[in-house]
């Protein structure tokens, strides 16, 4: 979806092709693979929004409930100009695989609006968020399909949407949406959850392969919610984060950056670019300014794409020099990059496991809302670590036993779980025997 990335028209086809290929190789029943080739439902709507100048504009919006064999659908809502129905479907398929990888009682869903939210006023953004919920309320619900934040949506937007849903249904039901502000039923630890989950996965991997943290260099593409927290936690654990970037470009320092200083300066200046030369960090650390393409091709131990999908593809995979790629964004590698990297011995820690910390703490938020009993931050972090480590161990055991990539192992474990749930209703063999 980035200008240089996978075209929006083939991202879903590519996601399905990869799922089918891995599923067939893992011996998943053909009927189960067929069930996962298409979403159960996709709703498209035009959202009328009163603009500040008095005019009405219509924004195209989608919600996809991909599969709910394991439980209600779960997945974020993205506000971005490059959103498309195909992208929403691809993201919803990945959510289906992801929720199952970490053993959550959820299926997969996703939503999106074609909009550049940076061009809206705050009031227009609120009206758009509420319009989304009005259009989709009949298809969502705490036991049907539960949204959450994604790119360019945040806790405040989730709060507006939850409020709108509750106004429509005339019931308090905070479990309709996760990633809410704490005051409206959000969970402690949700803001950092994706980055923390990714950090736990990278740490588990580092233990398995014996990485020396102080000698391990890391480059992080995308300095938003997911990218910032994973960079911060890696640096705190002793890794050397030598490059970070955002949509405006990147910075590189052989000595490594202090991530919290970068974050503070970015937020004061509003631009990571402003960090480079105008607000002091340059005085702290020698650095070079680099492009996002340069960052991807750096000679580092761990590359962390944490922005958008389709950034590593057939045309640039040969220039990737990182030894390990931890996919924190959804779908940063197209399927064309899988085999060349595997053949070169590059380990790709797949998105469906690596970024699953976000949906895991969203699940904790939903449980807390249903219980009416909030957990402490320690409880959230401890349980997150349990879920992520267990999922990593299962993935790693499969990978080791079958000699496949980490992605193939994660998909195989996940698809088998979905297969078991679908088969519990009866298989072809069982019905034909009667
Ligand atoms: P965000 O909106 O907080 O941040 C996105 C970041 O990417 C920003 O820093 C932006 O400047 C940067 N960016 C945009 N275009 C870029 C480009 N072309 N090159 C480099 N950087 C670019 O979003 P987020 O929530 O951090 O999500 C990032 C990725 O992580 C997405 O793929 C999202 O689906 C995935 N993800 C997020 C969560 C979550 O809980 N936030 C959970 C799972 C997966």
XYZ file of C-alpha atoms and ligand atoms in Angstrom:
478
model
C 0.000 0.000 0.000
C 2.947 2.371 0.254
C 3.607 4.125 -3.025
C 6.566 1.804 -3.497
C 4.762 -1.212 -2.064
C 2.404 -3.962 -3.174
C -0.284 -2.522 -5.402
C -3.613 -2.411 -3.612
C -5.207 -4.643 -6.238
C -3.023 -7.677 -5.584
C -2.356 -7.584 -1.853
C -5.337 -9.864 -1.126
C -4.553 -12.269 -3.969
C -0.999 -12.457 -2.682
C -2.164 -13.083 0.911
C -4.471 -15.909 -0.217
C -1.792 -17.475 -2.451
C 0.665 -17.567 0.448
C -1.936 -19.074 2.816
C -2.897 -21.750 0.245
C 0.705 -22.633 -0.510
C 1.648 -23.004 3.164
C -1.601 -24.801 4.030
C -1.174 -27.371 1.234
C 2.471 -28.007 2.163
C 1.437 -28.504 5.805
C -1.251 -31.023 4.833
C -4.201 -28.893 5.956
C -7.504 -30.346 4.705
C -8.491 -28.872 1.307
C -11.960 -27.960 2.618
C -10.431 -25.844 5.362
C -8.146 -24.098 2.888
C -11.207 -23.424 0.710
C -13.021 -21.934 3.696
C -10.147 -19.496 4.148
C -9.926 -18.393 0.508
C -12.582 -15.708 0.906
C -14.169 -13.615 3.671
C -17.547 -14.521 5.139
C -18.770 -10.945 4.663
C -17.481 -7.549 3.577
C -19.561 -4.410 4.050
C -18.861 -1.268 2.004
C -20.467 2.070 2.850
C -20.235 5.740 1.898
C -19.945 7.811 5.077
C -21.531 11.281 4.834
C -19.577 13.785 6.911
C -20.489 17.426 7.474
C -17.290 19.391 6.912
C -16.391 22.538 8.814
C -17.230 24.701 5.789
C -20.803 23.365 5.813
C -20.439 21.018 2.831
C -21.037 17.241 3.006
C -18.294 14.872 1.843
C -18.609 11.125 1.357
C -15.831 8.780 2.489
C -15.634 5.166 1.322
C -15.491 2.739 4.236
C -15.213 -1.045 4.671
C -15.567 -3.714 7.326
C -14.633 -7.315 6.635
C -15.564 -10.279 8.845
C -13.193 -12.842 7.417
C -13.711 -15.943 9.508
C -15.266 -16.615 12.897
C -14.654 -20.335 13.419
C -12.750 -19.694 16.658
C -14.866 -16.813 17.983
C -16.084 -13.313 17.127
C -14.075 -11.495 14.462
C -11.377 -9.126 15.705
C -9.323 -6.509 13.905
C -8.410 -2.848 13.643
C -9.774 0.071 11.647
C -7.336 1.958 9.417
C -7.758 5.568 8.257
C -5.458 6.055 5.259
C -5.729 7.400 1.693
C -4.491 4.089 0.233
C -7.084 1.878 1.962
C -8.931 -0.424 -0.462
C -11.374 -3.297 -0.133
C -8.594 -5.685 -1.184
C -6.253 -4.383 1.486
C -8.958 -4.660 4.157
C -9.607 -8.274 3.120
C -5.899 -9.115 3.228
C -5.543 -7.579 6.682
C -8.644 -9.494 7.829
C -7.188 -12.802 6.593
C -3.955 -12.066 8.460
C -5.997 -11.294 11.613
C -7.692 -14.690 11.262
C -4.327 -16.447 11.133
C -2.871 -14.238 13.888
C -5.599 -14.692 16.501
C -5.265 -18.434 16.077
C -1.426 -18.367 16.242
C -1.623 -16.946 19.771
C -4.576 -19.143 20.736
C -7.186 -16.403 21.228
C -10.902 -17.288 21.043
C -11.309 -14.949 18.058
C -11.692 -15.014 14.330
C -10.353 -12.262 12.082
C -11.773 -9.003 10.778
C -10.586 -5.593 9.640
C -11.939 -2.185 8.685
C -10.786 0.898 6.862
C -11.747 4.303 5.551
C -10.236 5.949 2.465
C -9.197 9.263 3.990
C -6.150 11.319 4.814
C -6.943 12.074 8.459
C -4.155 14.641 8.640
C -6.256 16.846 6.344
C -9.324 16.794 8.632
C -10.030 19.120 11.546
C -10.562 17.490 14.944
C -14.321 17.984 14.666
C -14.378 16.463 11.164
C -12.377 13.490 12.477
C -14.909 12.954 15.250
C -17.843 13.154 12.817
C -16.109 10.660 10.489
C -15.428 8.229 13.348
C -19.030 8.372 14.530
C -20.299 8.033 10.937
C -18.232 4.846 10.593
C -19.906 3.344 13.630
C -23.390 4.390 12.471
C -22.796 2.660 9.124
C -21.323 -0.510 10.642
C -23.196 -0.902 13.972
C -25.485 -3.632 12.616
C -22.497 -5.764 11.621
C -20.412 -5.256 14.782
C -20.879 -6.134 18.433
C -19.029 -7.558 21.453
C -19.901 -11.122 20.379
C -19.846 -10.565 16.615
C -16.927 -8.446 15.447
C -14.793 -6.212 17.670
C -12.716 -3.375 16.125
C -9.529 -1.777 17.489
C -7.009 0.883 16.372
C -4.694 0.497 13.373
C -2.693 2.938 11.244
C -3.776 6.560 11.920
C -6.524 5.616 14.377
C -6.023 5.820 18.129
C -7.614 5.525 21.573
C -9.646 8.733 21.238
C -11.164 7.545 17.952
C -12.015 4.192 19.565
C -13.651 6.121 22.431
C -15.847 8.110 19.990
C -16.817 4.926 18.176
C -17.681 3.069 21.409
C -19.756 6.075 22.520
C -21.631 6.126 19.209
C -22.344 2.383 19.403
C -23.673 2.772 22.940
C -25.883 5.693 21.844
C -27.309 3.536 19.020
C -27.944 0.463 21.189
C -28.872 2.396 24.366
C -26.681 0.019 26.372
C -23.259 0.379 27.975
C -21.160 -2.154 26.085
C -17.490 -1.144 26.216
C -16.501 -4.605 24.920
C -17.702 -3.547 21.430
C -14.300 -2.025 20.704
C -10.797 -2.260 22.176
C -7.889 0.151 22.369
C -10.158 2.661 24.157
C -8.934 5.355 26.564
C -8.396 3.888 30.066
C -11.198 6.118 31.423
C -13.681 4.525 29.000
C -12.735 0.921 29.774
C -9.387 0.625 28.005
C -6.710 -1.710 29.360
C -3.474 -0.686 30.967
C -0.619 -1.725 28.704
C -2.604 -1.633 25.428
C -0.625 1.312 24.062
C 2.697 -0.546 24.259
C 1.304 -4.034 23.628
C 2.275 -4.505 19.974
C 5.834 -3.315 20.577
C 6.136 -5.316 23.798
C 4.827 -8.461 22.134
C 7.349 -8.037 19.324
C 10.099 -7.481 21.858
C 9.165 -10.720 23.640
C 9.299 -12.631 20.341
C 12.690 -11.141 19.406
C 14.020 -11.973 22.876
C 12.768 -15.566 22.654
C 14.450 -15.864 19.252
C 17.679 -14.280 20.568
C 17.765 -16.891 23.338
C 17.290 -19.753 20.858
C 20.015 -18.657 18.477
C 22.363 -17.191 21.114
C 22.449 -13.524 20.030
C 24.707 -11.230 22.053
C 22.482 -8.176 22.610
C 25.287 -5.617 22.874
C 26.624 -6.799 19.504
C 23.212 -6.875 17.848
C 22.304 -3.938 15.592
C 18.701 -3.089 14.806
C 17.015 -0.850 12.204
C 13.357 0.113 12.679
C 11.222 1.403 9.789
C 8.199 3.348 11.132
C 8.265 5.289 14.364
C 4.583 5.126 15.271
C 2.924 3.187 18.067
C 4.356 -0.216 17.143
C 7.809 0.929 15.975
C 8.491 3.277 18.870
C 7.710 0.767 21.624
C 9.677 -2.101 20.101
C 12.660 0.212 19.512
C 12.446 1.533 23.081
C 12.292 -1.930 24.657
C 15.093 -3.333 22.485
C 17.353 -0.428 23.350
C 16.562 -0.768 27.071
C 17.514 -4.473 26.870
C 20.929 -3.604 25.411
C 20.411 -3.930 21.631
C 21.935 -1.152 19.494
C 19.179 0.600 17.533
C 21.215 2.229 14.763
C 18.440 3.458 12.444
C 14.835 4.629 12.661
C 12.541 6.273 10.125
C 9.067 7.648 9.591
C 7.113 8.697 6.524
C 9.421 11.703 6.057
C 12.715 9.769 6.077
C 15.221 8.155 8.422
C 18.334 8.634 10.515
C 21.339 6.351 11.044
C 24.009 6.323 13.741
C 26.651 3.621 14.112
C 26.695 4.298 17.875
C 22.952 3.784 18.221
C 20.165 6.128 19.335
C 18.551 6.870 22.651
C 14.987 6.085 21.637
C 13.181 8.040 24.323
C 15.064 11.227 23.444
C 14.136 10.700 19.790
C 10.515 10.180 20.729
C 10.325 13.274 22.933
C 12.001 15.427 20.318
C 9.788 14.073 17.528
C 6.691 14.884 19.514
C 7.891 18.350 20.361
C 8.816 19.073 16.744
C 5.906 16.992 15.280
C 8.345 15.455 12.770
C 11.030 12.820 13.160
C 12.772 14.882 10.511
C 12.853 17.779 12.938
C 14.776 15.495 15.254
C 17.650 15.271 12.828
C 19.028 18.714 13.036
C 16.777 21.182 14.708
C 16.035 19.930 18.169
C 19.183 18.791 19.833
C 19.419 15.041 19.224
C 22.018 15.640 16.512
C 24.155 17.231 19.117
C 23.897 14.091 21.239
C 24.640 11.498 18.561
C 26.461 11.653 15.238
C 24.049 10.580 12.551
C 23.388 10.401 8.826
C 20.087 11.144 7.157
C 18.878 8.168 5.117
C 15.863 7.317 2.987
C 13.387 4.587 3.855
C 14.812 2.473 1.018
C 18.336 2.896 2.450
C 17.119 1.831 5.868
C 15.680 -1.422 4.515
C 18.980 -2.252 2.848
C 21.237 -1.581 5.842
C 23.730 -4.229 6.945
C 22.149 -4.872 10.368
C 21.435 -7.963 12.439
C 17.713 -7.301 12.844
C 15.509 -5.306 10.482
C 12.143 -4.301 11.931
C 9.669 -3.067 9.293
C 6.960 -1.387 11.421
C 5.166 0.892 8.953
C 3.178 -0.390 5.978
C 2.831 -3.521 3.862
C 4.703 -4.536 0.739
C 8.029 -2.814 1.439
C 10.187 -5.906 0.705
C 9.320 -7.409 -2.648
C 10.719 -9.314 -5.634
C 12.454 -6.175 -6.910
C 14.426 -5.296 -3.756
C 14.735 -8.589 -1.840
C 18.209 -9.230 -3.276
C 19.460 -5.993 -1.728
C 18.271 -6.834 1.815
C 21.327 -7.517 3.978
C 19.762 -8.021 7.430
C 20.273 -11.465 9.004
C 16.861 -11.451 10.687
C 13.626 -9.618 9.845
C 11.029 -9.102 12.574
C 7.757 -8.178 10.865
C 6.045 -5.714 13.177
C 3.931 -4.145 10.416
C 1.270 -6.306 8.835
C 2.446 -7.803 5.550
C 5.727 -5.879 5.061
C 7.027 -8.737 2.841
C 5.164 -9.853 -0.251
C 5.112 -13.613 -0.772
C 7.711 -13.210 -3.550
C 10.293 -12.342 -0.888
C 9.661 -15.465 1.233
C 11.637 -18.074 -0.722
C 14.722 -15.961 -1.577
C 15.148 -14.975 2.074
C 14.612 -18.536 3.324
C 17.140 -19.856 0.791
C 19.700 -17.300 1.983
C 19.186 -18.359 5.614
C 17.483 -15.105 6.685
C 15.028 -15.766 9.519
C 11.755 -13.890 9.120
C 9.799 -13.668 12.366
C 6.331 -13.391 10.807
C 3.790 -10.617 11.420
C 1.090 -13.072 12.492
C 3.193 -13.899 15.539
C 5.516 -10.917 15.984
C 2.840 -8.197 16.115
C 0.194 -10.304 17.889
C 0.819 -8.571 21.232
C -1.615 -5.827 20.209
C -4.557 -8.128 19.624
C -3.636 -10.170 22.703
C -3.957 -7.158 25.012
C -7.083 -6.137 23.074
C -8.434 -9.551 24.048
C -7.464 -8.838 27.687
C -9.322 -5.512 27.442
C -12.432 -7.297 26.123
C -12.229 -9.846 28.967
C -11.866 -7.044 31.549
C -14.865 -5.214 30.022
C -16.979 -8.376 30.129
C -15.895 -9.080 33.709
C -16.248 -5.436 34.774
C -12.945 -5.983 36.589
C -9.805 -4.106 35.484
C -6.382 -5.737 35.752
C -3.133 -4.172 36.944
C -0.352 -3.350 34.469
C 1.722 -6.171 35.965
C -1.067 -8.682 35.340
C -1.379 -7.512 31.730
C 2.367 -7.715 31.095
C 2.757 -11.109 32.773
C -0.136 -12.641 30.834
C 1.068 -11.087 27.584
C 4.491 -12.640 28.110
C 2.859 -16.042 28.813
C 0.782 -15.912 25.616
C 3.619 -14.705 23.380
C 6.215 -17.136 24.752
C 3.846 -20.082 24.432
C 3.016 -19.150 20.832
C 6.711 -18.683 20.016
C 7.567 -22.090 21.517
C 4.836 -23.807 19.475
C 5.986 -22.082 16.291
C 9.639 -22.908 16.970
C 8.923 -26.565 17.760
C 7.038 -26.951 14.466
C 9.748 -25.108 12.529
C 12.475 -27.293 14.026
C 10.589 -30.539 13.466
C 9.619 -29.795 9.854
C 12.563 -27.653 8.710
C 10.301 -24.902 7.375
C 10.353 -21.114 7.717
C 9.042 -19.421 10.859
C 6.133 -18.068 8.790
C 5.213 -21.501 7.450
C 5.406 -22.906 10.988
C 3.192 -20.164 12.465
C 0.619 -20.554 9.657
C 0.608 -24.337 10.010
C -0.031 -24.231 13.772
C -2.720 -21.579 13.254
C -4.502 -23.260 10.350
C -4.568 -26.590 12.159
C -6.337 -24.910 15.101
C -8.912 -23.358 12.770
C -9.274 -26.727 11.036
C -9.923 -28.447 14.373
C -12.654 -25.916 15.222
C -14.349 -26.266 11.823
C -14.018 -30.063 11.905
C -15.645 -30.217 15.347
C -18.905 -29.575 13.449
C -18.309 -32.691 11.334
C -15.952 -33.572 8.520
C -16.656 -34.923 5.024
C -15.412 -38.347 6.138
C -17.730 -38.347 9.164
C -20.846 -37.381 7.181
C -20.174 -39.879 4.410
C -19.790 -42.678 6.934
C -23.376 -42.269 8.216
P 0.983 4.484 13.496
O -0.013 5.254 12.706
O 1.094 4.715 14.956
O 2.457 4.703 12.885
C 2.784 4.489 11.553
C 4.219 4.966 11.379
O 4.675 4.618 10.082
C 4.383 6.481 11.503
O 5.561 6.761 12.209
C 4.523 6.926 10.043
O 5.260 8.148 9.925
C 5.298 5.752 9.494
N 5.220 5.652 8.044
C 4.169 5.848 7.229
N 4.535 5.655 5.952
C 5.852 5.312 5.974
C 6.804 4.983 4.985
N 6.468 4.976 3.697
N 8.056 4.664 5.393
C 8.396 4.675 6.696
N 7.542 4.983 7.670
C 6.287 5.298 7.307
O 0.677 2.958 13.155
P 1.031 1.679 14.011
O -0.150 1.378 14.852
O 2.371 1.815 14.625
O 1.056 0.571 12.860
C 2.232 0.308 12.094
C 2.127 -1.083 11.519
O 1.965 -2.003 12.592
C 0.925 -1.303 10.584
O 1.280 -2.243 9.599
C -0.104 -1.910 11.506
O -1.076 -2.660 10.806
C 0.801 -2.769 12.360
N 0.198 -3.171 13.631
C -0.156 -2.250 14.561
C -0.743 -2.683 15.747
C -1.137 -1.743 16.837
O -1.614 -2.207 17.872
N -0.896 -0.451 16.707
C -0.973 -4.048 15.955
C -0.571 -4.960 14.986
C 0.004 -4.507 13.825
